[in-house]
Coordinates of C-alpha atoms in Angstrom, one line a residue:
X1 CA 48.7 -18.7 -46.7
X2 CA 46.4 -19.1 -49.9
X3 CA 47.8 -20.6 -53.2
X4 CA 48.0 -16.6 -54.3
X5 CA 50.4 -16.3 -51.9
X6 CA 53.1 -18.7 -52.3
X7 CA 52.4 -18.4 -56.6
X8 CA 53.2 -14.8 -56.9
X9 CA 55.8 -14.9 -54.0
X10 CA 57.9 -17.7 -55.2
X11 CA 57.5 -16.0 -58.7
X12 CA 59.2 -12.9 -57.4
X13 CA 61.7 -15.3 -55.7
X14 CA 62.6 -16.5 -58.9
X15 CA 62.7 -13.2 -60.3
X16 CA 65.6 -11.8 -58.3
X17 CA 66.8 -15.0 -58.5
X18 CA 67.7 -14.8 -61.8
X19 CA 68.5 -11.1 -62.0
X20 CA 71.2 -11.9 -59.3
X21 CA 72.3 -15.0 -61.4
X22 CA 73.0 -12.6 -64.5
X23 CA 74.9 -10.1 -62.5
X24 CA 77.2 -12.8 -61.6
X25 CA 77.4 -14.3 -65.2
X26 CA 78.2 -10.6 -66.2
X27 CA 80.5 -10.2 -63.1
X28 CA 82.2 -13.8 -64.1
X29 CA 83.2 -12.4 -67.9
X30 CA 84.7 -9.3 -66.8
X31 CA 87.1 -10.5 -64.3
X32 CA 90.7 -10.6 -64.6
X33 CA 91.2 -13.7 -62.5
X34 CA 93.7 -11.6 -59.8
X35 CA 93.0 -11.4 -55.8
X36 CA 92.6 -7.8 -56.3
X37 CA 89.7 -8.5 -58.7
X38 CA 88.3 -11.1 -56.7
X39 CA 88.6 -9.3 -53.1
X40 CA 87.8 -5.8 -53.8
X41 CA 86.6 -5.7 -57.2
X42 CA 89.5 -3.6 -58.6
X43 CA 88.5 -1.1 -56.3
X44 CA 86.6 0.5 -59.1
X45 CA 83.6 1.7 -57.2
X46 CA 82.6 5.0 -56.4
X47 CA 81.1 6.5 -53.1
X48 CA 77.9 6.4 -53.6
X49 CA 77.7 2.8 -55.1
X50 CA 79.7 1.4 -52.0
X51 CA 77.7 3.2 -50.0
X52 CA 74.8 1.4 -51.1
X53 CA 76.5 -1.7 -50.7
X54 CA 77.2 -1.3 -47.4
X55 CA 74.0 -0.1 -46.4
X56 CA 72.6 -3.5 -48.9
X57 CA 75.4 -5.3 -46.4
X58 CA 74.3 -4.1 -43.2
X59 CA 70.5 -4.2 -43.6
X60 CA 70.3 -7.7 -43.1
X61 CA 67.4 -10.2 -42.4
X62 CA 68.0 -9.3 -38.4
X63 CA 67.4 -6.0 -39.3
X64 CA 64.1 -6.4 -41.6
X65 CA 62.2 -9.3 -40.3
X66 CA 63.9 -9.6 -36.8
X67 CA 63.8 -6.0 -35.3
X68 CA 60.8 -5.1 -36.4
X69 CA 59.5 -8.5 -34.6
X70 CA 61.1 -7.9 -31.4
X71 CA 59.4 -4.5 -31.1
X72 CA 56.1 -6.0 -31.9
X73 CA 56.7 -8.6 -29.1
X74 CA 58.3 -6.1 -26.5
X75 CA 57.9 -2.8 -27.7
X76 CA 60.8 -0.2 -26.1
X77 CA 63.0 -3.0 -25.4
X78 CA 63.1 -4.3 -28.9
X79 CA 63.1 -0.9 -30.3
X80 CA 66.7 -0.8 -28.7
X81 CA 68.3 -2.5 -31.4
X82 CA 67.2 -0.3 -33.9
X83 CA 69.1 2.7 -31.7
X84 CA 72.5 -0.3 -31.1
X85 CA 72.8 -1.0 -34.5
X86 CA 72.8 2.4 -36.2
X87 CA 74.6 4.4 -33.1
X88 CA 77.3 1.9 -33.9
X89 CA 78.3 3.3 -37.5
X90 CA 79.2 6.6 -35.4
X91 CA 82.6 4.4 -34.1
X92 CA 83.1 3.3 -37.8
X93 CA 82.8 6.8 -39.4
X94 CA 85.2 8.3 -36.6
X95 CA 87.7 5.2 -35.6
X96 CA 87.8 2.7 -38.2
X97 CA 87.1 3.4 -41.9
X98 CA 89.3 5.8 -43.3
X99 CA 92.2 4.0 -41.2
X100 CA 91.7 0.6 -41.9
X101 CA 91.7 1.5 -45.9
X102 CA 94.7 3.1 -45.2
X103 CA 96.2 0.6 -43.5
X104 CA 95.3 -3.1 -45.3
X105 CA 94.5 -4.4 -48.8
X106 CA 91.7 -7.0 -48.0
X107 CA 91.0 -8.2 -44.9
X108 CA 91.5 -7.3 -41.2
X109 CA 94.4 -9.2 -40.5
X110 CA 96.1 -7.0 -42.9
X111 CA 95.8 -4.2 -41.1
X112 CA 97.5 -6.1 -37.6
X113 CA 99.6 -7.7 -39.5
X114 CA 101.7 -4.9 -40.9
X115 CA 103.5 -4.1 -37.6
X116 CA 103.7 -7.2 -36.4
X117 CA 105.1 -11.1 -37.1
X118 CA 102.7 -12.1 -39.6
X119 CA 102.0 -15.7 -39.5
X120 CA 100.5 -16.2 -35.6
X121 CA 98.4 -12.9 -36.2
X122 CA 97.0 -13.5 -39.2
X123 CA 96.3 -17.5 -37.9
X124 CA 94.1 -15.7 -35.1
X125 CA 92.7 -12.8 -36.9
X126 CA 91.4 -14.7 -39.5
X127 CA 90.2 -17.6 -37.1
X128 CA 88.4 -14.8 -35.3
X129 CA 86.9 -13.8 -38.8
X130 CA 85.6 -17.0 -39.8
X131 CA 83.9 -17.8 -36.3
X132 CA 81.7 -13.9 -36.7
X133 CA 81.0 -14.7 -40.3
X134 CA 79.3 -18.2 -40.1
X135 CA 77.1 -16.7 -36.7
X136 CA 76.0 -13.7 -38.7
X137 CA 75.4 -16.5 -41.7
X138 CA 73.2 -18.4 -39.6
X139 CA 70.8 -15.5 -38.6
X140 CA 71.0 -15.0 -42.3
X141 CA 69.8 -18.8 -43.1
X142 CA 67.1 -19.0 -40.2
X143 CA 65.1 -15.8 -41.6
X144 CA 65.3 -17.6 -45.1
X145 CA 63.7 -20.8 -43.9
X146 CA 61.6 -18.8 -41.5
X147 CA 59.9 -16.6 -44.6
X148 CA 59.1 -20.4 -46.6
X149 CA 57.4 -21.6 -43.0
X150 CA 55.3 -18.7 -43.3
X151 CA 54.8 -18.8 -47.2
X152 CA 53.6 -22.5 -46.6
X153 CA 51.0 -21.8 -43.8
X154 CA 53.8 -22.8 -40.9
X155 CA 53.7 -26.3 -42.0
X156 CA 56.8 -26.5 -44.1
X157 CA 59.4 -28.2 -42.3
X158 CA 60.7 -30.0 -45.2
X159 CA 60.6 -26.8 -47.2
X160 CA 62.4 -25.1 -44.6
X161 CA 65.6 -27.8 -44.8
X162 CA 65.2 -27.0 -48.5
X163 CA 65.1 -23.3 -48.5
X164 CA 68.4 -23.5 -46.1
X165 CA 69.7 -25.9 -48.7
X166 CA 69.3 -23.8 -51.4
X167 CA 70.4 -20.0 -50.1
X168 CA 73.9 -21.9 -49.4
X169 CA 73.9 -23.2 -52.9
X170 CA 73.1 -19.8 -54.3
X171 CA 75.9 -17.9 -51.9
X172 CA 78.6 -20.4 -53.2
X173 CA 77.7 -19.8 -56.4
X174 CA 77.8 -16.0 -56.5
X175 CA 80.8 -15.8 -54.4
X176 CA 83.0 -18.3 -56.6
X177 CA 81.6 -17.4 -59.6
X178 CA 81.0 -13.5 -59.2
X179 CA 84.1 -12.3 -56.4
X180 CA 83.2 -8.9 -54.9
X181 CA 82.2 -7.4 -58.0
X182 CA 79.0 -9.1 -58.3
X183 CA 78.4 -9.4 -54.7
X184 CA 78.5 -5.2 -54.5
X185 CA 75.5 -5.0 -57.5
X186 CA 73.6 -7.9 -55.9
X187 CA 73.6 -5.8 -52.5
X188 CA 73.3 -2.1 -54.3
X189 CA 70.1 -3.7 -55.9
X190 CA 68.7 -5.7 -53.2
X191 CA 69.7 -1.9 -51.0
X192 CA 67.2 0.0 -53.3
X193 CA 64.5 -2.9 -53.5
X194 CA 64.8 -2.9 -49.6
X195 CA 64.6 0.7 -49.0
X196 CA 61.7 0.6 -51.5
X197 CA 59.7 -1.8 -49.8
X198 CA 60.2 -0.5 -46.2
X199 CA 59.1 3.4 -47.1
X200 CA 56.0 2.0 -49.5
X201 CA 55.2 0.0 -45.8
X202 CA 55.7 2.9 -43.4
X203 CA 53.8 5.0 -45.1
X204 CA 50.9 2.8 -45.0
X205 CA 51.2 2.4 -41.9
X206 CA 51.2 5.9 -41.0
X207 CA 48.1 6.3 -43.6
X208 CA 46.3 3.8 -41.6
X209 CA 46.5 6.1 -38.5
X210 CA 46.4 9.3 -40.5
X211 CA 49.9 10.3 -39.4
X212 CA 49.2 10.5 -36.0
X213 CA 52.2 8.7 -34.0
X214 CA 50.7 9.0 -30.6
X215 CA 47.8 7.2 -32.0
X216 CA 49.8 4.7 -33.5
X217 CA 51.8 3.7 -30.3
X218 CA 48.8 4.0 -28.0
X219 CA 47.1 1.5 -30.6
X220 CA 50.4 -1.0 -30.5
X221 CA 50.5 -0.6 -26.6
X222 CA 46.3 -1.4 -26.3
X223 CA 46.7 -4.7 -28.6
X224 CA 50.1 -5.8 -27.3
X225 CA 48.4 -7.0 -24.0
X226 CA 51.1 -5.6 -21.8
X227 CA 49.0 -1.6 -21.8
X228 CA 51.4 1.1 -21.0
X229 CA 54.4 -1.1 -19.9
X230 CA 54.7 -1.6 -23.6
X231 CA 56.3 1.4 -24.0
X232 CA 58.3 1.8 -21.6
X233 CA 61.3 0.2 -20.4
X234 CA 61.4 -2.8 -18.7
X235 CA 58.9 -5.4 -20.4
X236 CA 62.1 -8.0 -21.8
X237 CA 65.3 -6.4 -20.0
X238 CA 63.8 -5.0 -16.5
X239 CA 62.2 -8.0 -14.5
X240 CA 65.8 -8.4 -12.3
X241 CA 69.2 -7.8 -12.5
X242 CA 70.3 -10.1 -14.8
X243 CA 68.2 -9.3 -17.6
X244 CA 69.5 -5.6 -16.8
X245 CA 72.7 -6.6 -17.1
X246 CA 71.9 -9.0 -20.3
X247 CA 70.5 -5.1 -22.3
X248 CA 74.1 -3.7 -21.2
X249 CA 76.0 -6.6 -22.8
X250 CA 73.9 -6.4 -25.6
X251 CA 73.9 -2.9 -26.3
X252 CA 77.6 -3.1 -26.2
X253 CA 78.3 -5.5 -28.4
X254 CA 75.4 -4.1 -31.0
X255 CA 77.6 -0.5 -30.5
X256 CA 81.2 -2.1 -30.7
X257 CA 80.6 -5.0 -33.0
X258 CA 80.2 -3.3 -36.4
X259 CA 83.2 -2.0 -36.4
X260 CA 84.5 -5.6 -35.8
X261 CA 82.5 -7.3 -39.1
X262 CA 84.8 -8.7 -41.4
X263 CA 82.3 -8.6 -44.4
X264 CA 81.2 -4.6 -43.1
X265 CA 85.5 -3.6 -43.0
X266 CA 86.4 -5.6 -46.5
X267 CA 83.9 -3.0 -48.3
X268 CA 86.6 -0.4 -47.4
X269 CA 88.9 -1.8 -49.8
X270 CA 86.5 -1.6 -52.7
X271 CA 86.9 2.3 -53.5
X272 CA 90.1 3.9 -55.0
X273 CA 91.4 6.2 -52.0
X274 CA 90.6 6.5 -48.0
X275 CA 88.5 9.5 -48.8
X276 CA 85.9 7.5 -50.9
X277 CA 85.8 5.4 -47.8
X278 CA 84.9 7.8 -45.4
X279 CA 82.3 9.0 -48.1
X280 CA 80.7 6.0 -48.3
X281 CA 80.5 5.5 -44.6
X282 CA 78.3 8.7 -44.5
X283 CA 76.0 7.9 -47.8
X284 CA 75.9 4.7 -45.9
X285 CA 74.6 6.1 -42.3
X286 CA 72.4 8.1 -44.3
X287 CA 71.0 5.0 -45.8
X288 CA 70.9 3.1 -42.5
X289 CA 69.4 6.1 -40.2
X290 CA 66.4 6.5 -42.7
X291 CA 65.4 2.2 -42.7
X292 CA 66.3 2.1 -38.7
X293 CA 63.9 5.2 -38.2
X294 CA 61.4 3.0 -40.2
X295 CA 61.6 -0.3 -38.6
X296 CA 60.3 1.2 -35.2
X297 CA 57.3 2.5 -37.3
X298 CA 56.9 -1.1 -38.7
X299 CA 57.3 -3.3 -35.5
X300 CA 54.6 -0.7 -33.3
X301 CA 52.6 -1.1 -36.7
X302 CA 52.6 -4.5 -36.2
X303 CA 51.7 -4.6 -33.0
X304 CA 49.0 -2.3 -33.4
X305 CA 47.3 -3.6 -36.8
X306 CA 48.0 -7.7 -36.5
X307 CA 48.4 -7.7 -32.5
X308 CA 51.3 -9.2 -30.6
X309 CA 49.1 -12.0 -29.9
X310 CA 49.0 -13.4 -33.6
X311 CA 52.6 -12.2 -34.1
X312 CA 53.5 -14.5 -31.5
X313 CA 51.2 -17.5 -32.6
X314 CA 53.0 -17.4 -36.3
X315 CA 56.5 -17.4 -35.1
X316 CA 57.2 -17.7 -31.5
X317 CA 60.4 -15.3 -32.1
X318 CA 58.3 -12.7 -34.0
X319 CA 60.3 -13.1 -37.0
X320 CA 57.1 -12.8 -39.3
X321 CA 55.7 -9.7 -38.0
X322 CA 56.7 -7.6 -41.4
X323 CA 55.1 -10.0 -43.5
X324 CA 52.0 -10.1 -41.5
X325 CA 51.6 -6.2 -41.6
X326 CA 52.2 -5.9 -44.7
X327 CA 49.2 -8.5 -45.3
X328 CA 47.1 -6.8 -43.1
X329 CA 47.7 -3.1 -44.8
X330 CA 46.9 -4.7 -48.5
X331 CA 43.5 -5.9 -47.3
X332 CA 43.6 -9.3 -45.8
X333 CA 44.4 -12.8 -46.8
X334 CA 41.6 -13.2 -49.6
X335 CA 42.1 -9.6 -51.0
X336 CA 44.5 -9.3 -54.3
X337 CA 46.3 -5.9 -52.9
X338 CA 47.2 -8.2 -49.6
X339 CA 48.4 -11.0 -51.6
X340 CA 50.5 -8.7 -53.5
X341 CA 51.8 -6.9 -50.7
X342 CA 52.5 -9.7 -48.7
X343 CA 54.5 -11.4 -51.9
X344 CA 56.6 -8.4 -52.6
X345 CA 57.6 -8.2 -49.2
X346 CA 58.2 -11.6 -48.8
X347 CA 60.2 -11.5 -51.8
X348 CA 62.3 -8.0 -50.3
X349 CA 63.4 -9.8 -47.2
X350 CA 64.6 -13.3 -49.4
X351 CA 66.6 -11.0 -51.2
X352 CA 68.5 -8.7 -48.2
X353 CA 69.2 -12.9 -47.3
X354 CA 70.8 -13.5 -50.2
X355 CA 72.8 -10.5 -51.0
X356 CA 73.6 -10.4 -47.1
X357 CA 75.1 -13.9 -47.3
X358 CA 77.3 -13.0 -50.5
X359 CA 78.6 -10.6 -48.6
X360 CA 79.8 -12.6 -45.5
X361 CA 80.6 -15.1 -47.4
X362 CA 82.9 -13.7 -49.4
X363 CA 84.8 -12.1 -46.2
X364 CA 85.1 -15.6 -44.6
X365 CA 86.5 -16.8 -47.8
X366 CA 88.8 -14.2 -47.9
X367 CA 90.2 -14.8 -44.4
X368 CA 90.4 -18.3 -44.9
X369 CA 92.9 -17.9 -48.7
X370 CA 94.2 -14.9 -47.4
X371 CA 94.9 -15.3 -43.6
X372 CA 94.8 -19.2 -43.0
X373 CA 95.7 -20.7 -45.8
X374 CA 98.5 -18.7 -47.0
X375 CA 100.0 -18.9 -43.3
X376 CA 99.7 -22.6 -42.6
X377 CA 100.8 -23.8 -45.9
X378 CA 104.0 -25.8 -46.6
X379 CA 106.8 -23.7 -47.5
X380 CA 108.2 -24.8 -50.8
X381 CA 105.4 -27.2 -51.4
X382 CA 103.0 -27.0 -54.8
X383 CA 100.6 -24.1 -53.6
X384 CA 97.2 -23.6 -54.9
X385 CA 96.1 -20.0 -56.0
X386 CA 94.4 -17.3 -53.0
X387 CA 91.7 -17.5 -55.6
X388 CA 91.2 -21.0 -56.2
X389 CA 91.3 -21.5 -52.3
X390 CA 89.0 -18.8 -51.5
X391 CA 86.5 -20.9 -54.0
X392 CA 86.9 -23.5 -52.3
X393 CA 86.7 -22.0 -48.5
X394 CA 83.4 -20.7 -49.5
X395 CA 81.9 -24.2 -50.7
X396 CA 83.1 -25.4 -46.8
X397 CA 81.5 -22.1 -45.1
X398 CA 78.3 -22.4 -47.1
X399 CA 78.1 -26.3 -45.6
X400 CA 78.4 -25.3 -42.1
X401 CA 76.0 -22.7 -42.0
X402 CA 73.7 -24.7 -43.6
X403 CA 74.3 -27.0 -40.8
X404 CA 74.0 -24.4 -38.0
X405 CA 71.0 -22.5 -39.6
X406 CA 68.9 -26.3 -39.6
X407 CA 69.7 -26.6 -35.8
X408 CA 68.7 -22.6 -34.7
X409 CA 65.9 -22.0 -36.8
X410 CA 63.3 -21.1 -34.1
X411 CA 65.3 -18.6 -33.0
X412 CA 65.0 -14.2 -33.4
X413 CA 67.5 -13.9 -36.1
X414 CA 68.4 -10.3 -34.4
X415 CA 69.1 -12.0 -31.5
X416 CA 71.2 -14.1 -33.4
X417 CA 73.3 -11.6 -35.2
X418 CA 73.4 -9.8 -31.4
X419 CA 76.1 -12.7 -30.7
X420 CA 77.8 -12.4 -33.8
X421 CA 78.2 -9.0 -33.0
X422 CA 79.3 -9.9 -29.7
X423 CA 81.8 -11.8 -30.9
X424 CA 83.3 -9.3 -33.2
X425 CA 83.7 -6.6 -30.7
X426 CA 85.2 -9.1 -28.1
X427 CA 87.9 -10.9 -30.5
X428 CA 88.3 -8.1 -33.2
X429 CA 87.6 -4.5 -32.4
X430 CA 90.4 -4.8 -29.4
X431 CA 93.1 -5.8 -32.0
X432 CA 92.1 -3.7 -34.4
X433 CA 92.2 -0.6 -32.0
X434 CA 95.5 -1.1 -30.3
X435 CA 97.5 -1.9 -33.5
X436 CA 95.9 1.3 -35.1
X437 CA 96.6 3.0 -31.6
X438 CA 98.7 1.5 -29.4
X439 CA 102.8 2.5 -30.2
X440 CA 103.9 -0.9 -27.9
X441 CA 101.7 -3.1 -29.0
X442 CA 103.2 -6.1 -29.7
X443 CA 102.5 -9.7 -31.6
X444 CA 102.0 -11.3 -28.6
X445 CA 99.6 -8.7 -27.4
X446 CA 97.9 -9.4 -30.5
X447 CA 97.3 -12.8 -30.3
X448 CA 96.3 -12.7 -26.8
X449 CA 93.7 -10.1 -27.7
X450 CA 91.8 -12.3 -30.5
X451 CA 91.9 -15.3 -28.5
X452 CA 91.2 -13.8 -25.0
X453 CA 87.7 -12.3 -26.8
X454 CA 87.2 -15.1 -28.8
X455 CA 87.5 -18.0 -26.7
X456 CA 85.5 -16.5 -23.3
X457 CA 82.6 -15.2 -25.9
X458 CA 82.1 -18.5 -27.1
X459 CA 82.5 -20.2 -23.9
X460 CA 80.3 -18.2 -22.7
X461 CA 77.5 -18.7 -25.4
X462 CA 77.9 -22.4 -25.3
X463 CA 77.3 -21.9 -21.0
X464 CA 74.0 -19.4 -21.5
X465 CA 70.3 -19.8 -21.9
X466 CA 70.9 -19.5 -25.7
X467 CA 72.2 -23.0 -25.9
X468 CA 70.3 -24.7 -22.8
X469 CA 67.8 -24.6 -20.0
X470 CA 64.9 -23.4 -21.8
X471 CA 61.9 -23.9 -24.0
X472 CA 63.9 -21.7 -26.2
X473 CA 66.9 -22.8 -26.1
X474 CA 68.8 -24.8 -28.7
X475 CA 69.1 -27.8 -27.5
X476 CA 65.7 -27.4 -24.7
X477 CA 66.3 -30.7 -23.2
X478 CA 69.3 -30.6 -21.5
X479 CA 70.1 -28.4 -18.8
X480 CA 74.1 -26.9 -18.8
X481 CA 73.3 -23.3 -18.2
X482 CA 76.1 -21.6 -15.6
X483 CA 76.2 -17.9 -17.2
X484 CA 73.4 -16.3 -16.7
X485 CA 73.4 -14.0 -19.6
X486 CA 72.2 -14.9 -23.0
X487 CA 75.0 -11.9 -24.8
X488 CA 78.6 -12.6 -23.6
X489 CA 79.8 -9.0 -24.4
X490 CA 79.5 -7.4 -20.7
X491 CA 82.1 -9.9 -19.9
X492 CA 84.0 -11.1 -22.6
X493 CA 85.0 -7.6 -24.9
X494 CA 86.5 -6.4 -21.8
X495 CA 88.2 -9.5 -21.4
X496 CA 89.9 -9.1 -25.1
X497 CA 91.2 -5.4 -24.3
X498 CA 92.4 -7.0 -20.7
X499 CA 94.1 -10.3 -23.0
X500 CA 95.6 -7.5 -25.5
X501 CA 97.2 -5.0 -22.6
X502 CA 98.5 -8.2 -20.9
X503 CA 100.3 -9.7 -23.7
X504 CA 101.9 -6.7 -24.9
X505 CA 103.3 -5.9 -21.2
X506 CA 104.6 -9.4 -20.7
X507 CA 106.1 -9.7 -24.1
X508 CA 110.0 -10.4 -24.3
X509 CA 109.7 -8.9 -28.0
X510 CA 109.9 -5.1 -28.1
X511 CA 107.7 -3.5 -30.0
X512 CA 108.9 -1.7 -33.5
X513 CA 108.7 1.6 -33.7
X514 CA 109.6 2.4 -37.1
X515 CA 106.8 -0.2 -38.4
X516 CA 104.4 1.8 -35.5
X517 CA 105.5 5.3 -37.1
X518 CA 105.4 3.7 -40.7
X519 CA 102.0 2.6 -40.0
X520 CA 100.7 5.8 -38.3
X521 CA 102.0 7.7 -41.6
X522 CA 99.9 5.2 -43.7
X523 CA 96.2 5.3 -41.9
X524 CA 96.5 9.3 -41.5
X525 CA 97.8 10.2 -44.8
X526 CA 97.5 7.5 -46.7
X527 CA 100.8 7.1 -48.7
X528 CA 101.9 3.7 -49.5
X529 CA 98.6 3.2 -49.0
X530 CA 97.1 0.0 -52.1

């Protein structure tokens, strides 16, 4: 990239950089200091603004830099996670939302913990929380350092470490410093910057073909190299068996894990009543349907304007396939309109990274002060506030993904967040279902469920391709591949409903039935409800 290039792009970095660092000075003077503050932001915020939050939440780097470079790649097949990811809000509108702000005040194990012994569930609920949170960090942290390889010509390995570095620094800093009430602005602004950028994009690429569609994918199929079987079925999750198998694990984890997230179910507790909830869920699908819609556009785009070919040569995972296009569209690498393109998008996907990271961070935190700490600490002893802890938790969360995103950064942050979603819907969907559904569920039931997804879905990742046996793998040179799969969830999210049913019928402890009818009150009517 030309000196333009990274000038006007790391100028716009700095930009939202410091328009996010004022919203959390503002967000710092205006707390009261309480977990309620700090959690859910007083639950002050209206529909529509929580909508956009979410939708700021869920749109992540996976979604703007890695789908749209799958499809470019792989066409059909990568086009699926576009249809995963936004079918899956359709199980959080109808099953989760409304319930779970009925049911808990600020995290997950809240709402499994009312019916049941609180310490061992909230130990494995929040356990389970943590593990998603730092996966879907990392995708976050390897499209951040991914953007400054491009911004520097691909030759930026040391500015890579350095970008990683820094988006920690900045997530630690917003999260202790801001609580949830900065962290919803930061993701309502970088929603409308992103929502921005990705229409401006789409319709030049649908300029460039004069809005013809057929056109447009005939063009992408012609330059992909692959002809017709571009669009078609087949070209990454057709060649045997087990990669048919590998697209039905993923698409049920990318359809079950959202309504697993811990950062995407804490946003429930940020509106006044269960209502605004369910409102904010549909502003929210509304939101995510129209960008979804406009990533296909963008990857075929890509595939048809730079080629598949190039997208490939600049990033082996096809992570920079936006930011190509949108050079290509402005003219080129020596024309001004292409620099500027090419820096404001640039700029648009640094910032879904760092409001998305806020976000999770924050959850993880939670879980850890909320959850963890306040069930393993000594009884009696001197004990630190949920808010001091939760400070703290997110300097320790910040330092591990850092860690993690260093060791995976050359690989397709979608495919990265697929796992984390993976992981969600084995270890926390199950739980959450049964306690809202289940009358005899029971704690042990519980616990069995979180760790019977949890502990096979990792297994199972550290056993796949992701980790080794291949020139893509993370660690390439060694060789301790047994599952064949590279997404766990065909095997282990029906493992965690299995672990669930079978620790509930084994239990000794029967189950409560006037907590069950307490709590069934709560998530349909919402009285008692915080």
């Amino acid at each position: 990239m030309t000196q333009d290039h990274r000038a006007l792009a790391l100028l716009l970095f700095s930009v939202f950089i410091a328009i996010t660092l004022a919203i959390t000075t503002w967000a710092g003077r205006n707390r009261r200091g309480s977990a309620e503050e700090f959690y859910a932001g007083g639950r002050l915020f209206s529909p529509m603004e929580n909508g956009f939050a979410i939708a700021g939440d869920y749109m992540s780097a996976a979604s703007f830099l890695g789908i749209s470079g799958l499809i470019a790649l792989f066409g059909y097949d990568g086009m699926l996670y576009s249809v995963g990811f936004l079918v899956a809000w359709l199980v959080v509108l109808f099953l989760v939302a409304e319930l779970v702000r009925n049911c808990g005040r600020f995290t997950l194990a809240d709402v499994v913990a009312a019916r049941m012994r609180e310490r061992p569930v909230r130990i494995a609920v929040g356990t389970s929380s943590v593990t998603v949170s730092v996966l879907y960090l990392v995708a976050q942290m390897v499209g951040a350092g991914t953007l400054v390889a491009l911004l520097l010509g691909g030759d930026g390995g040391a500015a890579q470490t350095w970008t990683v570095i820094g988006v920690g620094a900045l997530m630690v800093i917003y999260v202790s410093f801001g609580g949830m009430r900065a962290t919803t602005w930061i993701q309502i602004v970088k929603s409308v910057l992103l929502l921005g950028g990705t229409i401006a994009l789409t319709v030049l690429v649908l300029l460039r073909f004069h809005g013809d569609i057929d056109r447009l994918l005939l063009s992408a199929a012609e330059h992909s190299g692959h002809g017709q079987a571009f669009l078609a079925p087949g070209l990454r999750y057709g060649g045997d068996w087990t990669s048919r198998f590998d697209f039905i694990s993923l698409g049920l984890a990318l359809v079950l894990g959202t309504a697993g997230l811990p950062h995407i179910l804490s946003r429930f507790y940020t509106v006044p009543t269960a209502r605004a909830a369910r409102r904010s869920v549909v502003w929210a699908i509304g939101l995510i349907g129209g960008f979804y819609l406009m990533t296909i556009v963008l990857g075929f785009g890509a595939a048809a304007i730079v080629g598949t070919a190039e997208v490939r040569a600049s990033n082996a995972a096809g992570n920079t396939a936006v930011p190509l296009l949108a050079l290509d569209l402005g003219g080129g690498a020596d024309s001004t309109a292409g620099t500027v393109l090419f820096a404001v998008v640039a700029a648009v996907a640094f910032a879904t990274i760092l409001a998305v990271v806020a976000g999770i961070t924050l959850a993880s935190s939670a879980s850890v002060a909320h959850d963890l700490y306040a069930s393993l600490r000594r009884r009696g002893g001197k004990a630190r506030s949920e808010v001091t802890v939760a400070r703290l938790a997110a300097v320790g969360i910040g330092v591990v993904a850092i860690g993690l995103g260093l060791l995976a950064r050359d690989l397709n942050v979608a495919f990265l967040v697929g796992l984390a979603f993976a992981v969600a819907a084995s270890a926390n969907l199950p739980v959450l279902l049964y306690s809202l559904f289940w009358r005899d569920f029971t704690t042990r039931g519980a616990v069995w469920s979180v760790y019977g997804g949890l502990i096979p879905a990792m297994v199972l990742v550290a056993l796949s391709p992701v980790v080794s046996g291949g020139p893509q793998s993370l660690f390439p040179g060694v060789d301790f591949q047994y599952f064949p799969l590279d997404n766990p969830g065909i095997v282990s999210i029906p493992l965690g409903f299995v672990a669930g049913w079978l620790g509930t019928v084994t239990s000794p402890e029967a189950p409560d039935e006037a907590k069950h009818a307490e709590t069934e009150v709560r998530s349909l009517t919402g009285a008692g409800a915080v």
